PDB file of C-alpha atoms and ligand atoms in Angstrom:
ATOM      1  CA  MET S   1      13.363  -2.773   9.317  1.00 87.00           C
ATOM      2  CA  LYS S   2      16.212   0.039   9.403  1.00 86.00           C
ATOM      3  CA  GLN S   3      17.428   1.759   5.922  1.00 93.00           C
ATOM      4  CA  ILE S   4      15.682   2.917   3.885  1.00 95.00           C
ATOM      5  CA  GLU S   5      17.695   5.674   0.838  1.00 95.00           C
ATOM      6  CA  PHE S   6      14.601   8.231  -1.369  1.00 95.00           C
ATOM      7  CA  ILE S   7      15.462   7.030  -4.909  1.00 96.00           C
ATOM      8  CA  LYS S   8      13.302   8.640  -7.198  1.00 95.00           C
ATOM      9  CA  SER S   9       9.587  10.007  -8.886  1.00 94.00           C
ATOM     10  CA  VAL S  10       7.958   8.563 -11.277  1.00 95.00           C
ATOM     11  CA  TYR S  11       5.238  10.003 -13.128  1.00 92.00           C
ATOM     12  CA  LYS S  12       5.430   7.895 -16.765  1.00 93.00           C
ATOM     13  CA  ILE S  13       6.104   4.126 -17.354  1.00 95.00           C
ATOM     14  CA  LYS S  14       9.492   5.494 -19.015  1.00 96.00           C
ATOM     15  CA  ASP S  15      11.093   6.101 -15.968  1.00 96.00           C
ATOM     16  CA  LEU S  16      10.483   2.856 -14.464  1.00 97.00           C
ATOM     17  CA  PRO S  17      13.526   1.941 -12.565  1.00 96.00           C
ATOM     18  CA  LYS S  18      15.387  -0.517 -15.343  1.00 94.00           C
ATOM     19  CA  ASN S  19      16.436  -3.807 -12.398  1.00 96.00           C
ATOM     20  CA  ASP S  20      15.994  -6.491 -11.639  1.00 95.00           C
ATOM     21  CA  LEU S  21      15.106  -5.670  -8.022  1.00 97.00           C
ATOM     22  CA  GLN S  22      11.758  -6.000  -6.684  1.00 97.00           C
ATOM     23  CA  HIS S  23       9.310  -3.883  -5.788  1.00 98.00           C
ATOM     24  CA  VAL S  24       7.289  -4.908  -2.774  1.00 98.00           C
ATOM     25  CA  ILE S  25       3.370  -1.525  -3.379  1.00 98.00           C
ATOM     26  CA  LEU S  26       1.578   0.270  -1.024  1.00 97.00           C
ATOM     27  CA  CYS S  27      -1.591   0.569  -2.558  1.00 95.00           C
ATOM     28  CA  GLY S  28      -5.256   1.564  -1.546  1.00 94.00           C
ATOM     29  CA  ARG S  29      -8.000   4.680  -0.812  1.00 91.00           C
ATOM     30  CA  SER S  30      -6.173   7.897  -0.309  1.00 88.00           C
ATOM     31  CA  ASN S  31      -5.780   8.835   3.083  1.00 90.00           C
ATOM     32  CA  VAL S  32      -5.970   5.265   3.852  1.00 94.00           C
ATOM     33  CA  GLY S  33      -1.610   5.135   5.575  1.00 95.00           C
ATOM     34  CA  LYS S  34       0.360   4.137   2.967  1.00 94.00           C
ATOM     35  CA  SER S  35       3.024   6.959   3.080  1.00 93.00           C
ATOM     36  CA  THR S  36       2.787   6.673   6.444  1.00 95.00           C
ATOM     37  CA  PHE S  37       3.614   2.899   7.126  1.00 97.00           C
ATOM     38  CA  ILE S  38       6.760   2.916   5.548  1.00 96.00           C
ATOM     39  CA  ASN S  39       7.375   6.005   7.789  1.00 95.00           C
ATOM     40  CA  LYS S  40       6.982   3.283  10.974  1.00 95.00           C
ATOM     41  CA  LEU S  41       7.816   0.881   9.808  1.00 96.00           C
ATOM     42  CA  PHE S  42      11.678   2.164   8.505  1.00 95.00           C
ATOM     43  CA  GLY S  43      11.489   4.702  11.155  1.00 92.00           C
ATOM     44  CA  LYS S  44      11.519   7.981   9.606  1.00 84.00           C
ATOM     45  CA  LYS S  45       9.918  10.211  11.141  1.00 77.00           C
ATOM     46  CA  LYS S  46       9.737  12.012   7.019  1.00 84.00           C
ATOM     47  CA  ILE S  47      11.014  10.004   4.469  1.00 87.00           C
ATOM     48  CA  ALA S  48       7.853   9.274   2.678  1.00 87.00           C
ATOM     49  CA  LEU S  49       5.261  12.227   2.761  1.00 83.00           C
ATOM     50  CA  THR S  50       2.258  12.305   4.137  1.00 83.00           C
ATOM     51  CA  SER S  51      -1.021  14.517   5.212  1.00 77.00           C
ATOM     52  CA  SER S  52      -4.120  14.958   7.078  1.00 76.00           C
ATOM     53  CA  ALA S  53      -5.471  16.033   3.667  1.00 75.00           C
ATOM     54  CA  PRO S  54      -5.604  13.147   1.484  1.00 73.00           C
ATOM     55  CA  GLY S  55      -4.599  12.717  -1.898  1.00 73.00           C
ATOM     56  CA  LYS S  56      -0.871  13.757  -0.947  1.00 74.00           C
ATOM     57  CA  THR S  57       1.345  11.396  -2.431  1.00 79.00           C
ATOM     58  CA  ARG S  58       0.631  11.911  -6.340  1.00 79.00           C
ATOM     59  CA  SER S  59       3.115   9.987  -8.384  1.00 89.00           C
ATOM     60  CA  LEU S  60       5.314   6.425  -7.651  1.00 94.00           C
ATOM     61  CA  ASN S  61       7.793   6.471  -5.206  1.00 95.00           C
ATOM     62  CA  PHE S  62      10.285   4.519  -4.793  1.00 97.00           C
ATOM     63  CA  TYR S  63      12.783   3.885  -1.689  1.00 96.00           C
ATOM     64  CA  LEU S  64      15.598   1.485  -1.656  1.00 97.00           C
ATOM     65  CA  ALA S  65      14.989  -0.867   1.456  1.00 96.00           C
ATOM     66  CA  GLU S  66      18.221  -2.540   3.241  1.00 95.00           C
ATOM     67  CA  ASN S  67      19.802  -2.344   0.484  1.00 95.00           C
ATOM     68  CA  LYS S  68      17.185  -4.836  -1.257  1.00 96.00           C
ATOM     69  CA  PHE S  69      14.571  -4.644  -2.721  1.00 97.00           C
ATOM     70  CA  TYR S  70      11.874  -1.088  -3.934  1.00 98.00           C
ATOM     71  CA  ILE S  71       9.062  -0.087  -1.216  1.00 97.00           C
ATOM     72  CA  VAL S  72       6.849   1.858  -3.621  1.00 97.00           C
ATOM     73  CA  ASP S  73       4.435   4.395  -2.222  1.00 95.00           C
ATOM     74  CA  LEU S  74       1.649   5.287  -4.294  1.00 92.00           C
ATOM     75  CA  PRO S  75      -1.138   7.119  -5.298  1.00 87.00           C
ATOM     76  CA  GLY S  76      -4.436   7.386  -3.452  1.00 85.00           C
ATOM     77  CA  PHE S  77      -6.951   5.590  -5.571  1.00 75.00           C
ATOM     78  CA  GLY S  78     -10.416   7.443  -6.109  1.00 66.00           C
ATOM     79  CA  TYR S  79     -10.303  10.609  -4.027  1.00 64.00           C
ATOM     80  CA  ALA S  80     -12.568  12.956  -5.751  1.00 59.00           C
ATOM     81  CA  LYS S  81     -11.728  16.668  -4.956  1.00 64.00           C
ATOM     82  CA  ILE S  82      -8.303  17.083  -7.253  1.00 67.00           C
ATOM     83  CA  ALA S  83      -9.481  17.853 -10.714  1.00 73.00           C
ATOM     84  CA  LYS S  84     -10.277  14.686 -13.167  1.00 77.00           C
ATOM     85  CA  LYS S  85      -7.819  15.107 -15.089  1.00 77.00           C
ATOM     86  CA  GLU S  86      -4.668  14.975 -13.108  1.00 75.00           C
ATOM     87  CA  ARG S  87      -6.551  12.205 -10.952  1.00 75.00           C
ATOM     88  CA  GLU S  88      -7.675   9.678 -14.567  1.00 80.00           C
ATOM     89  CA  THR S  89      -3.739  10.433 -15.344  1.00 82.00           C
ATOM     90  CA  TRP S  90      -2.754   8.797 -11.813  1.00 80.00           C
ATOM     91  CA  GLU S  91      -5.410   6.256 -11.591  1.00 83.00           C
ATOM     92  CA  ARG S  92      -3.696   5.699 -16.362  1.00 88.00           C
ATOM     93  CA  LEU S  93      -0.325   5.506 -14.204  1.00 91.00           C
ATOM     94  CA  ILE S  94      -1.680   3.033 -11.607  1.00 91.00           C
ATOM     95  CA  GLN S  95      -2.816   0.988 -13.266  1.00 92.00           C
ATOM     96  CA  ASP S  96      -0.587   0.383 -16.077  1.00 95.00           C
ATOM     97  CA  TYR S  97       2.242   0.166 -14.450  1.00 96.00           C
ATOM     98  CA  LEU S  98       0.509  -2.676 -12.440  1.00 95.00           C
ATOM     99  CA  LYS S  99       0.151  -4.194 -15.215  1.00 95.00           C
ATOM    100  CA  ILE S 100       3.485  -4.111 -16.804  1.00 94.00           C
ATOM    101  CA  ASP S 101       5.914  -4.204 -14.377  1.00 93.00           C
ATOM    102  CA  LYS S 102       7.079  -7.308 -14.090  1.00 93.00           C
ATOM    103  CA  ASN S 103       9.157  -7.043 -10.353  1.00 97.00           C
ATOM    104  CA  ILE S 104       6.753  -6.090  -7.996  1.00 97.00           C
ATOM    105  CA  SER S 105       6.251  -9.426  -5.760  1.00 96.00           C
ATOM    106  CA  LEU S 106       3.876  -8.033  -3.487  1.00 98.00           C
ATOM    107  CA  ALA S 107       0.913  -5.180  -2.837  1.00 98.00           C
ATOM    108  CA  PHE S 108       0.463  -3.988   0.606  1.00 98.00           C
ATOM    109  CA  HIS S 109      -3.225  -3.578   0.446  1.00 98.00           C
ATOM    110  CA  LEU S 110      -4.754  -0.680   3.038  1.00 98.00           C
ATOM    111  CA  ILE S 111      -8.156  -0.758   3.810  1.00 97.00           C
ATOM    112  CA  ASP S 112      -9.368   1.061   6.746  1.00 96.00           C
ATOM    113  CA  SER S 113     -10.878  -0.466   9.789  1.00 98.00           C
ATOM    114  CA  ARG S 114     -13.214   2.543  10.499  1.00 97.00           C
ATOM    115  CA  HIS S 115     -15.177   2.319   7.331  1.00 96.00           C
ATOM    116  CA  LYS S 116     -16.386  -0.954   5.279  1.00 95.00           C
ATOM    117  CA  PRO S 117     -14.455  -2.023   2.257  1.00 96.00           C
ATOM    118  CA  THR S 118     -14.904   0.923  -0.665  1.00 92.00           C
ATOM    119  CA  THR S 119     -16.160  -0.148  -4.692  1.00 89.00           C
ATOM    120  CA  LEU S 120     -12.224   1.152  -5.096  1.00 88.00           C
ATOM    121  CA  ASP S 121     -10.720  -1.458  -2.895  1.00 93.00           C
ATOM    122  CA  ARG S 122     -13.211  -3.871  -4.485  1.00 94.00           C
ATOM    123  CA  LEU S 123     -11.234  -2.589  -8.240  1.00 90.00           C
ATOM    124  CA  LEU S 124      -7.560  -3.369  -6.624  1.00 92.00           C
ATOM    125  CA  ASN S 125      -8.255  -6.514  -5.131  1.00 96.00           C
ATOM    126  CA  GLY S 126      -9.567  -7.149  -8.518  1.00 94.00           C
ATOM    127  CA  TYR S 127      -6.764  -6.305 -10.451  1.00 92.00           C
ATOM    128  CA  LEU S 128      -4.634  -7.568  -7.832  1.00 95.00           C
ATOM    129  CA  ARG S 129      -6.293 -11.339  -8.299  1.00 96.00           C
ATOM    130  CA  GLU S 130      -6.433 -10.817 -12.203  1.00 96.00           C
ATOM    131  CA  LEU S 131      -2.873  -9.678 -12.481  1.00 96.00           C
ATOM    132  CA  ASN S 132      -1.698 -12.330 -10.402  1.00 97.00           C
ATOM    133  CA  ILE S 133       0.654  -9.946  -7.971  1.00 97.00           C
ATOM    134  CA  PRO S 134       0.520 -11.767  -4.160  1.00 97.00           C
ATOM    135  CA  TYR S 135      -1.005  -8.892  -1.931  1.00 98.00           C
ATOM    136  CA  ILE S 136      -2.010  -9.424   1.718  1.00 98.00           C
ATOM    137  CA  VAL S 137      -4.575  -7.125   3.298  1.00 98.00           C
ATOM    138  CA  LEU S 138      -3.932  -4.320   6.395  1.00 98.00           C
ATOM    139  CA  MET S 139      -7.122  -3.102   7.966  1.00 98.00           C
ATOM    140  CA  ASN S 140      -5.340   0.335   9.473  1.00 98.00           C
ATOM    141  CA  LYS S 141      -6.126   1.860  11.328  1.00 98.00           C
ATOM    142  CA  ILE S 142      -6.954   0.171  14.184  1.00 98.00           C
ATOM    143  CA  ASP S 143      -5.487   1.789  17.335  1.00 98.00           C
ATOM    144  CA  LYS S 144      -8.763   4.345  15.837  1.00 98.00           C
ATOM    145  CA  LEU S 145     -11.149   1.080  17.258  1.00 98.00           C
ATOM    146  CA  ASN S 146     -12.955  -0.768  20.712  1.00 98.00           C
ATOM    147  CA  GLN S 147     -12.874  -4.478  20.398  1.00 97.00           C
ATOM    148  CA  SER S 148     -15.897  -5.011  19.608  1.00 98.00           C
ATOM    149  CA  GLU S 149     -16.275  -2.245  16.656  1.00 98.00           C
ATOM    150  CA  PHE S 150     -12.340  -3.631  15.202  1.00 98.00           C
ATOM    151  CA  ALA S 151     -14.448  -7.573  15.681  1.00 98.00           C
ATOM    152  CA  LYS S 152     -16.898  -5.915  13.425  1.00 98.00           C
ATOM    153  CA  SER S 153     -14.850  -4.904  10.928  1.00 98.00           C
ATOM    154  CA  LYS S 154     -13.046  -7.317  10.727  1.00 98.00           C
ATOM    155  CA  LYS S 155     -15.636  -9.555   8.685  1.00 97.00           C
ATOM    156  CA  ASN S 156     -16.548  -6.763   6.984  1.00 97.00           C
ATOM    157  CA  ILE S 157     -14.102  -7.218   4.777  1.00 98.00           C
ATOM    158  CA  MET S 158     -13.970 -11.013   5.314  1.00 97.00           C
ATOM    159  CA  ASN S 159     -17.750 -10.934   4.053  1.00 97.00           C
ATOM    160  CA  VAL S 160     -16.132  -8.728   1.277  1.00 97.00           C
ATOM    161  CA  PHE S 161     -12.764 -10.322  -0.053  1.00 98.00           C
ATOM    162  CA  ASP S 162     -14.108 -13.912   0.995  1.00 95.00           C
ATOM    163  CA  GLU S 163     -10.433 -15.159   0.128  1.00 97.00           C
ATOM    164  CA  LEU S 164      -8.988 -13.494   3.207  1.00 98.00           C
ATOM    165  CA  LEU S 165      -7.525 -15.686   5.921  1.00 97.00           C
ATOM    166  CA  LEU S 166      -6.628 -14.131   9.213  1.00 96.00           C
ATOM    167  CA  GLY S 167      -2.882 -14.459  10.166  1.00 95.00           C
ATOM    168  CA  GLU S 168      -1.607 -15.347   6.516  1.00 95.00           C
ATOM    169  CA  ASN S 169      -2.510 -12.751   3.308  1.00 97.00           C
ATOM    170  CA  PHE S 170      -4.688 -10.274   5.849  1.00 98.00           C
ATOM    171  CA  LEU S 171      -3.465  -8.853   9.321  1.00 98.00           C
ATOM    172  CA  PRO S 172      -5.045  -6.449  11.094  1.00 98.00           C
ATOM    173  CA  TYR S 173      -2.713  -2.873  11.494  1.00 98.00           C
ATOM    174  CA  SER S 174      -1.564   0.465  13.141  1.00 98.00           C
ATOM    175  CA  SER S 175       0.647   2.724  12.025  1.00 97.00           C
ATOM    176  CA  VAL S 176       0.364   4.518  15.823  1.00 97.00           C
ATOM    177  CA  THR S 177       0.111   1.240  17.827  1.00 97.00           C
ATOM    178  CA  GLY S 178       3.043  -1.096  16.235  1.00 97.00           C
ATOM    179  CA  LYS S 179       0.304  -3.554  15.745  1.00 97.00           C
ATOM    180  CA  GLY S 180       1.171  -5.483  12.876  1.00 98.00           C
ATOM    181  CA  LYS S 181       4.212  -4.788  12.102  1.00 97.00           C
ATOM    182  CA  LYS S 182       6.955  -7.630  13.881  1.00 97.00           C
ATOM    183  CA  GLU S 183       4.393 -10.401  11.120  1.00 97.00           C
ATOM    184  CA  VAL S 184       5.128  -7.030   8.300  1.00 98.00           C
ATOM    185  CA  GLU S 185       8.974  -7.702   8.936  1.00 97.00           C
ATOM    186  CA  ASN S 186       8.177 -11.143   9.128  1.00 96.00           C
ATOM    187  CA  ILE S 187       6.800 -11.482   5.195  1.00 97.00           C
ATOM    188  CA  LEU S 188       9.844  -8.915   3.912  1.00 97.00           C
ATOM    189  CA  ASN S 189      12.804 -10.809   5.182  1.00 96.00           C
ATOM    190  CA  LYS S 190      10.556 -14.239   4.621  1.00 95.00           C
ATOM    191  CA  LEU S 191      10.387 -13.092   0.678  1.00 95.00           C
ATOM    192  CA  PHE S 192      14.282 -10.805   0.684  1.00 92.00           C
ATOM    193  CA  LEU S 193      16.276 -12.759   3.861  1.00 79.00           C
ATOM    194  CA  VAL S 194      17.406  -9.477   4.676  1.00 66.00           C
TER     195      VAL S 194
HETATM  196  P1  LIG O 201      -2.916   9.435   0.110  1.00 92.89           P
HETATM  197  O1  LIG O 201      -1.118   9.861  -0.384  1.00 92.89           O
HETATM  198  O2  LIG O 201      -3.488  11.163  -0.095  1.00 92.89           O
HETATM  199  O3  LIG O 201      -3.044   8.749  -1.290  1.00 92.89           O
HETATM  200  O4  LIG O 201      -2.797   8.983   0.738  1.00 92.89           O
HETATM  201  P2  LIG O 201      -1.919   7.873   2.359  1.00 92.89           P
HETATM  202  O5  LIG O 201      -2.398   6.466   2.185  1.00 92.89           O
HETATM  203  O6  LIG O 201      -0.368   8.153   2.177  1.00 92.89           O
HETATM  204  O7  LIG O 201      -1.958   8.369   4.002  1.00 92.89           O
HETATM  205  P3  LIG O 201      -0.796   8.714   4.627  1.00 92.89           P
HETATM  206  O8  LIG O 201       0.116   8.216   4.304  1.00 92.89           O
HETATM  207  O9  LIG O 201      -0.715  10.427   4.387  1.00 92.89           O
HETATM  208  O10 LIG O 201      -1.805   8.832   6.563  1.00 92.89           O
HETATM  209  C1  LIG O 201      -3.088   9.817   6.513  1.00 92.89           C
HETATM  210  C2  LIG O 201      -3.069   9.827   7.675  1.00 92.89           C
HETATM  211  O11 LIG O 201      -4.464   8.951   8.638  1.00 92.89           O
HETATM  212  C3  LIG O 201      -2.379  11.123   8.966  1.00 92.89           C
HETATM  213  O12 LIG O 201      -2.792  12.087   9.606  1.00 92.89           O
HETATM  214  C4  LIG O 201      -2.138  10.044   8.709  1.00 92.89           C
HETATM  215  O13 LIG O 201      -1.309  10.879   9.918  1.00 92.89           O
HETATM  216  C5  LIG O 201      -2.740   9.462   9.297  1.00 92.89           C
HETATM  217  N1  LIG O 201      -2.415   7.448   9.702  1.00 92.89           N
HETATM  218  C6  LIG O 201      -1.828   6.650   8.472  1.00 92.89           C
HETATM  219  N2  LIG O 201      -2.227   5.906   9.322  1.00 92.89           N
HETATM  220  C7  LIG O 201      -2.910   6.019  11.081  1.00 92.89           C
HETATM  221  C8  LIG O 201      -3.168   4.700  11.893  1.00 92.89           C
HETATM  222  O14 LIG O 201      -1.709   3.032  11.555  1.00 92.89           O
HETATM  223  N3  LIG O 201      -3.556   4.390  13.303  1.00 92.89           N
HETATM  224  C9  LIG O 201      -4.153   6.980  12.653  1.00 92.89           C
HETATM  225  N4  LIG O 201      -4.760   7.100  13.551  1.00 92.89           N
HETATM  226  N5  LIG O 201      -3.880   7.004  11.610  1.00 92.89           N
HETATM  227  C10 LIG O 201      -3.399   7.384  11.415  1.00 92.89           C
HETATM  228 MG1  LIG O 202       1.045   8.737   0.988  1.00 92.89          MG
END
């Protein structure tokens, strides 16, 4: 993937793009590495804002990729330390977007490989399934794990989500080492014939 361009930040459903382009969304808990994923996949250091403190992304951020499809960076679900009201506003916006928008062709659900999937991961998985949005779980930040931790984490995630098949809808990933990047590029190429 080479080309990416920031299009807009959406705070209200009525401001969603109105065209036929397909959307690929990045979702998952706050701080799991969604914005970093976009930067590293396209080799642009700072196109998506990232932070070591959770809660950086606060709107649905639309990027046009390869002039063919949107990549959408979503705010992290369930970040507890911001005002409840603001959090509820984001969560409603994300839920409404998932429900209303018919152009979402794929979701990458990022899970932090250092932690077991949380209630929020189950909730998000439930939404995606209920809404028939195809998804791929990325077990992210695997550069932080040794071999036995890796095996344990993989098992934990597959125990919680028993529909996952390694190498198909479940990929180990690291934006630091580039592990999994080729697989993701292949998936996007297949979908959009980039
Ligand atoms: P929100 O916008 O709060 O939802 O967070 P986010 O999911 O967009 O996370 P972000 O990309 O801002 O990354 C959070 C932190 O994790 C940053 O310090 C990143 O450098 C770090 N990070 C992201 N991906 C990886 C990875 O694959 N490995 C390691 N070691 N760190 C990562
Ligand atoms: Mg972010």
